[in-house]
Short mmCIF file of N, CA and C in Angstrom, two decimals:
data_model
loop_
_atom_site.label_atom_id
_atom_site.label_comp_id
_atom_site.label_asym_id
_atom_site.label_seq_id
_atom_site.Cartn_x
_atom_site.Cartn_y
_atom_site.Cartn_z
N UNK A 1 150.61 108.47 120.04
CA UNK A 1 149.36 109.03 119.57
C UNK A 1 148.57 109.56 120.76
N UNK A 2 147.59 110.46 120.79
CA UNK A 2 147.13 111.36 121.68
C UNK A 2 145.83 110.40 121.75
N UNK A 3 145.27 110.56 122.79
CA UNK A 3 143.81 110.46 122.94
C UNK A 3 142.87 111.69 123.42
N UNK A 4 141.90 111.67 122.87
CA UNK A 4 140.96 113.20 123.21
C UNK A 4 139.77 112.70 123.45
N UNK A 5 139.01 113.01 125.01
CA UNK A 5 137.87 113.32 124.79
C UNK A 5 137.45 114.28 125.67
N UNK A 6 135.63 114.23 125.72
CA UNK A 6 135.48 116.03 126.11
C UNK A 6 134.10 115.07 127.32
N UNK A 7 134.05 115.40 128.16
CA UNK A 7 133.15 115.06 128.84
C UNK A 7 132.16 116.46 129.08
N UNK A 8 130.68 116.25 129.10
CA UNK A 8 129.92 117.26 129.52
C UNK A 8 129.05 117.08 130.69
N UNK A 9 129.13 117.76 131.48
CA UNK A 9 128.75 117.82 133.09
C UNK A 9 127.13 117.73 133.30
N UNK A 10 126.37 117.10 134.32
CA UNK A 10 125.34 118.22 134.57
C UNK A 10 124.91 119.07 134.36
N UNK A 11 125.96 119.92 134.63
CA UNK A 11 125.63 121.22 135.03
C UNK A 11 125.84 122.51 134.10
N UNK A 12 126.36 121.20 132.83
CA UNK A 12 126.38 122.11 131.92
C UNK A 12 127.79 122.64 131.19
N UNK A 13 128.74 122.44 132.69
CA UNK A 13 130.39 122.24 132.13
C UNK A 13 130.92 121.41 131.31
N UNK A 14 131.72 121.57 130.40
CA UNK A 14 132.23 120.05 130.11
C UNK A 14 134.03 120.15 130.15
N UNK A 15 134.61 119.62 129.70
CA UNK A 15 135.66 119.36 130.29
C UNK A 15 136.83 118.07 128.98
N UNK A 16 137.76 118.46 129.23
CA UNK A 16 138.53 118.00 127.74
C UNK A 16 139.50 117.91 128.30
N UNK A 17 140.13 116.29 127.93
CA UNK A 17 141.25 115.93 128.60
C UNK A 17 142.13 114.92 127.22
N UNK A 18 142.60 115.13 127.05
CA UNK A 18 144.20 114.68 126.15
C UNK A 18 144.91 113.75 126.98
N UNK A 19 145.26 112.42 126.83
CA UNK A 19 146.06 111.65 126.78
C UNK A 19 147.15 111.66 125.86
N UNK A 20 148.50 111.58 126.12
CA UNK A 20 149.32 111.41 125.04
C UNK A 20 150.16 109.84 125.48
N UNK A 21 150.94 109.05 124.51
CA UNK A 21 151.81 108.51 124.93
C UNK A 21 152.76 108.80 125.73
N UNK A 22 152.95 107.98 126.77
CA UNK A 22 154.42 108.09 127.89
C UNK A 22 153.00 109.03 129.03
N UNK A 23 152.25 108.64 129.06
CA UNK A 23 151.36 109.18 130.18
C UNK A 23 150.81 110.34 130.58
N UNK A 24 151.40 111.35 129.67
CA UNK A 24 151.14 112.73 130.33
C UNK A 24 149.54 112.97 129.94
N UNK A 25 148.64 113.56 130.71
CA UNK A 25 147.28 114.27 130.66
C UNK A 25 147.17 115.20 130.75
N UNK A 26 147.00 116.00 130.27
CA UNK A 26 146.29 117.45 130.31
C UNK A 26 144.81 117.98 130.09
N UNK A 27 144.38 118.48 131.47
CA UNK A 27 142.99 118.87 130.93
C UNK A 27 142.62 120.03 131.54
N UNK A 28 141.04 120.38 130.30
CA UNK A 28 140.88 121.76 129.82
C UNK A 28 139.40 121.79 130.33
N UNK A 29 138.81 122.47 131.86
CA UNK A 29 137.15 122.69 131.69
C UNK A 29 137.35 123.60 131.80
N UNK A 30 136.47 123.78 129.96
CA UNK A 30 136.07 124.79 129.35
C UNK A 30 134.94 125.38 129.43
N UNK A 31 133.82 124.69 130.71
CA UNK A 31 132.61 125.43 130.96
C UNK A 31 132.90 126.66 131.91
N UNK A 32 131.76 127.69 131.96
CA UNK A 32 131.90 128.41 132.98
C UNK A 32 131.67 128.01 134.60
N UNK A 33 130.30 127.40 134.45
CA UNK A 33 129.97 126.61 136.07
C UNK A 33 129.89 126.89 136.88
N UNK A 34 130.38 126.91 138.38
CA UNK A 34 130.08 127.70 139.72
C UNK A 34 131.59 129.19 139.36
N UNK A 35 132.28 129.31 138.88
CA UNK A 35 133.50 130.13 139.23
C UNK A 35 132.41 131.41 138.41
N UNK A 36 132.02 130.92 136.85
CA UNK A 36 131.15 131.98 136.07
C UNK A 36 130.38 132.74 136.91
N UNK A 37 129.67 131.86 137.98
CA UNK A 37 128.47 132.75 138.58
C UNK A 37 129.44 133.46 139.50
N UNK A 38 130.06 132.88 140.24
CA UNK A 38 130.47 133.88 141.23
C UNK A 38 131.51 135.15 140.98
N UNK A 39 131.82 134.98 140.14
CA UNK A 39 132.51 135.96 138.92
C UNK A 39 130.91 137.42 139.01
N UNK A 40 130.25 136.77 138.53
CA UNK A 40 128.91 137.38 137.73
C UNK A 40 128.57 137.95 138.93
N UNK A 41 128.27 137.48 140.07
CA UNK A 41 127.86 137.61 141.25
C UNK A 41 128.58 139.40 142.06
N UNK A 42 130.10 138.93 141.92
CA UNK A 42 131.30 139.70 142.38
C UNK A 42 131.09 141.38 141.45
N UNK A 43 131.08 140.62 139.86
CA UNK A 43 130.80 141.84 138.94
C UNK A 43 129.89 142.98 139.73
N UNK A 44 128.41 142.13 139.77
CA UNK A 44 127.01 143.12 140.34
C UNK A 44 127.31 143.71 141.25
N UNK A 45 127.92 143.06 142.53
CA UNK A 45 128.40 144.05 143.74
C UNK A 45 128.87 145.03 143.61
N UNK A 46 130.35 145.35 142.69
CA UNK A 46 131.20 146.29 142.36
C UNK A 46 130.23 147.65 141.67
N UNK A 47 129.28 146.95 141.26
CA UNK A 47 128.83 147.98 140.41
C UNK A 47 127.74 148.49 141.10
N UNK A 48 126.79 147.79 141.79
CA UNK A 48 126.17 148.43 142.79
C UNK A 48 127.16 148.83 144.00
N UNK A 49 128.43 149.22 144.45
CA UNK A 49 128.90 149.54 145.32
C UNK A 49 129.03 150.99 144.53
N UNK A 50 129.92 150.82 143.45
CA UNK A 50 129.96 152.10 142.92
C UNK A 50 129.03 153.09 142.75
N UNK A 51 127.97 152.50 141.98
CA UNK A 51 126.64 153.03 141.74
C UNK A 51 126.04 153.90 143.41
N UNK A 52 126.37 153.28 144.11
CA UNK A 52 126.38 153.86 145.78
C UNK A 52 126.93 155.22 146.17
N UNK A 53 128.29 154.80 145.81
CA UNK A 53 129.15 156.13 146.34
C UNK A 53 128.46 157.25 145.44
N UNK A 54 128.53 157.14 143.86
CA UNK A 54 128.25 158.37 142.83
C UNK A 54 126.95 159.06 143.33
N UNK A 55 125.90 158.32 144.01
CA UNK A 55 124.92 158.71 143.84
C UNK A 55 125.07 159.51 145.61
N UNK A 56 125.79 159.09 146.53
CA UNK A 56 125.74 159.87 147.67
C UNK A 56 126.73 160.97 147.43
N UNK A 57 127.56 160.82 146.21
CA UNK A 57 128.57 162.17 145.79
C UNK A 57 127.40 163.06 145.57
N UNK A 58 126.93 162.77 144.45
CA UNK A 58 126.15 163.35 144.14
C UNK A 58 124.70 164.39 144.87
N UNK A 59 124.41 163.49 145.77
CA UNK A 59 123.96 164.14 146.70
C UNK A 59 124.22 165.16 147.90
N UNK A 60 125.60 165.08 148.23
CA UNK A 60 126.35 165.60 149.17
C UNK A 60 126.81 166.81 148.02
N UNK A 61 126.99 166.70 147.08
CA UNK A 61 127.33 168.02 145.97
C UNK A 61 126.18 169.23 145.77
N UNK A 62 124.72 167.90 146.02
CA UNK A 62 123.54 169.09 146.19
C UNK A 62 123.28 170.02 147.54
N UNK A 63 123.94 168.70 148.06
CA UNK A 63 123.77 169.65 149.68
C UNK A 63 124.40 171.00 150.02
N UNK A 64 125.93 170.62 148.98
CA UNK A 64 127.14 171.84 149.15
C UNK A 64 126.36 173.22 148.70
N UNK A 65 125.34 172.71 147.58
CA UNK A 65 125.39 174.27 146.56
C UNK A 65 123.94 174.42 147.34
N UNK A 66 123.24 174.05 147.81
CA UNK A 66 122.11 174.78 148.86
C UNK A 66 122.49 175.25 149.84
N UNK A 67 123.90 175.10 150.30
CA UNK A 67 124.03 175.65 151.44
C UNK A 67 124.83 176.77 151.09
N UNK A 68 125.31 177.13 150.18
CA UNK A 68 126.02 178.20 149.64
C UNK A 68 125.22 178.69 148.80
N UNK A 69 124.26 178.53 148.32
CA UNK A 69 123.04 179.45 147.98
C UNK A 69 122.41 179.64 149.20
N UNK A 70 122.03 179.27 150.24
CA UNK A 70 121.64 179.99 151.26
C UNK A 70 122.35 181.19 151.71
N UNK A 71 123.75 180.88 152.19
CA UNK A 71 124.48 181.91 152.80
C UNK A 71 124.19 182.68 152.13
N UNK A 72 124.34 182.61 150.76
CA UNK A 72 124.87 184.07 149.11
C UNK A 72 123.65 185.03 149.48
N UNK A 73 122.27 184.30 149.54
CA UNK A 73 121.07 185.04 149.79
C UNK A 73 120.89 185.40 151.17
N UNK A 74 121.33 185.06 152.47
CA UNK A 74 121.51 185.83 153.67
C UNK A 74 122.20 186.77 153.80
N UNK A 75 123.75 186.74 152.98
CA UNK A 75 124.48 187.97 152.92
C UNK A 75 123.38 189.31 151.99
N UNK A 76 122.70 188.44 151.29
CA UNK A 76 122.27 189.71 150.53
C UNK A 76 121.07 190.32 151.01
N UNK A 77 120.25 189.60 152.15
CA UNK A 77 119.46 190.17 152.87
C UNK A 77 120.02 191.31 153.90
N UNK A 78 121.25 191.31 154.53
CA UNK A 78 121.88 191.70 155.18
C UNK A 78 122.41 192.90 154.61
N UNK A 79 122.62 192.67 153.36
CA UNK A 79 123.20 194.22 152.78
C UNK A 79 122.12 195.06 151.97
N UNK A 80 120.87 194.40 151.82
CA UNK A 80 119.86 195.15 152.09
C UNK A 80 119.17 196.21 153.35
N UNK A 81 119.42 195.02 153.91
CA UNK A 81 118.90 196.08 155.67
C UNK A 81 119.88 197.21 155.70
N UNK A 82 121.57 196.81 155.51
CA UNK A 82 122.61 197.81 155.77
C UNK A 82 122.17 199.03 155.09
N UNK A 83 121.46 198.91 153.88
CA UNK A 83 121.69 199.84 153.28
C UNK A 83 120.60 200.93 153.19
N UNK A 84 119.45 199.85 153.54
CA UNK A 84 118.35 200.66 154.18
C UNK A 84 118.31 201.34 155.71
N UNK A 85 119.12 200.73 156.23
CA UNK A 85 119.56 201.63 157.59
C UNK A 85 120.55 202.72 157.40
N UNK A 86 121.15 202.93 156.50
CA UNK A 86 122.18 204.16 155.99
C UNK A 86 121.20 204.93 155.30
N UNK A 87 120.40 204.70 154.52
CA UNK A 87 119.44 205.52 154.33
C UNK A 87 118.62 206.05 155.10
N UNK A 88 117.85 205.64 156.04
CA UNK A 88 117.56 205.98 156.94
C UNK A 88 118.13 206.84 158.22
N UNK A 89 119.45 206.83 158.06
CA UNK A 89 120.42 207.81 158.79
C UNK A 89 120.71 209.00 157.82
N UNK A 90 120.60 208.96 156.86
CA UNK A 90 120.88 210.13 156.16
C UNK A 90 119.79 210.89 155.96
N UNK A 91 118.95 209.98 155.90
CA UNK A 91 117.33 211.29 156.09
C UNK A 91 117.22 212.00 157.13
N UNK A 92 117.92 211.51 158.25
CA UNK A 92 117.68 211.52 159.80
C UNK A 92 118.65 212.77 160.30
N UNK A 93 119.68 212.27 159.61
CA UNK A 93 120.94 213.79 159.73
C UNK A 93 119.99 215.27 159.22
N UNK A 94 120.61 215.97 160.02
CA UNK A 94 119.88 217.17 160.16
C UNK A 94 120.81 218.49 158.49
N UNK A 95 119.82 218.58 158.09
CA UNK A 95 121.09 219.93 156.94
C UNK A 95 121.82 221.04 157.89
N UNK A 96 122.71 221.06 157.30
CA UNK A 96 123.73 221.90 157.93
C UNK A 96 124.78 221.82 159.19
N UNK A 97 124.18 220.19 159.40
CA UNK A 97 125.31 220.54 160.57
C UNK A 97 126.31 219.66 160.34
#
């Protein structure tokens, strides 16, 4: 015949252990206890680590497209002037020659 009982901790764990005939014991703590928290603990990190990287992706993605909206609008200052300086040469060319 088995024997069963369940002990409950301090801390809130408790814990269940089976006796059977011919000696064998087996036992079961079934609280969460210190492993739960540090579990819980481990979880938060991961997710504030992640939460880390996305948000400096993210930022480094804003950086990319300001700086390639800059260039886009320097080239186009540039082919403004070009084109106002070709104009300016063609007024400048004399007719007929």
């Amino acid at each position: 015949m088995a024997t069963e009982r369940v002990t409950e901790h301090p801390d809130g764990t408790t814990e269940r252990v089976i006796e059977r005939d011919g000696g064998t014991t087996y036992v079961d703590g079934g609280g969460s206890g210190v492993g739960g928290v540090i579990i819980g603990i481990a979880v938060l990190a991961l997710v504030a680590i992640v939460a880390f990287f996305l948000m400096t992706q993210s930022r480094n993605d804003n950086l990319r497209t300001s700086a390639v909206t800059g260039a886009a609008s320097s080239v186009s200052h540039a082919a403004d002037n070009v084109g106002a300086a070709a104009s300016r040469a063609a007024d400048n060319v004399a007719p007929g020659k």
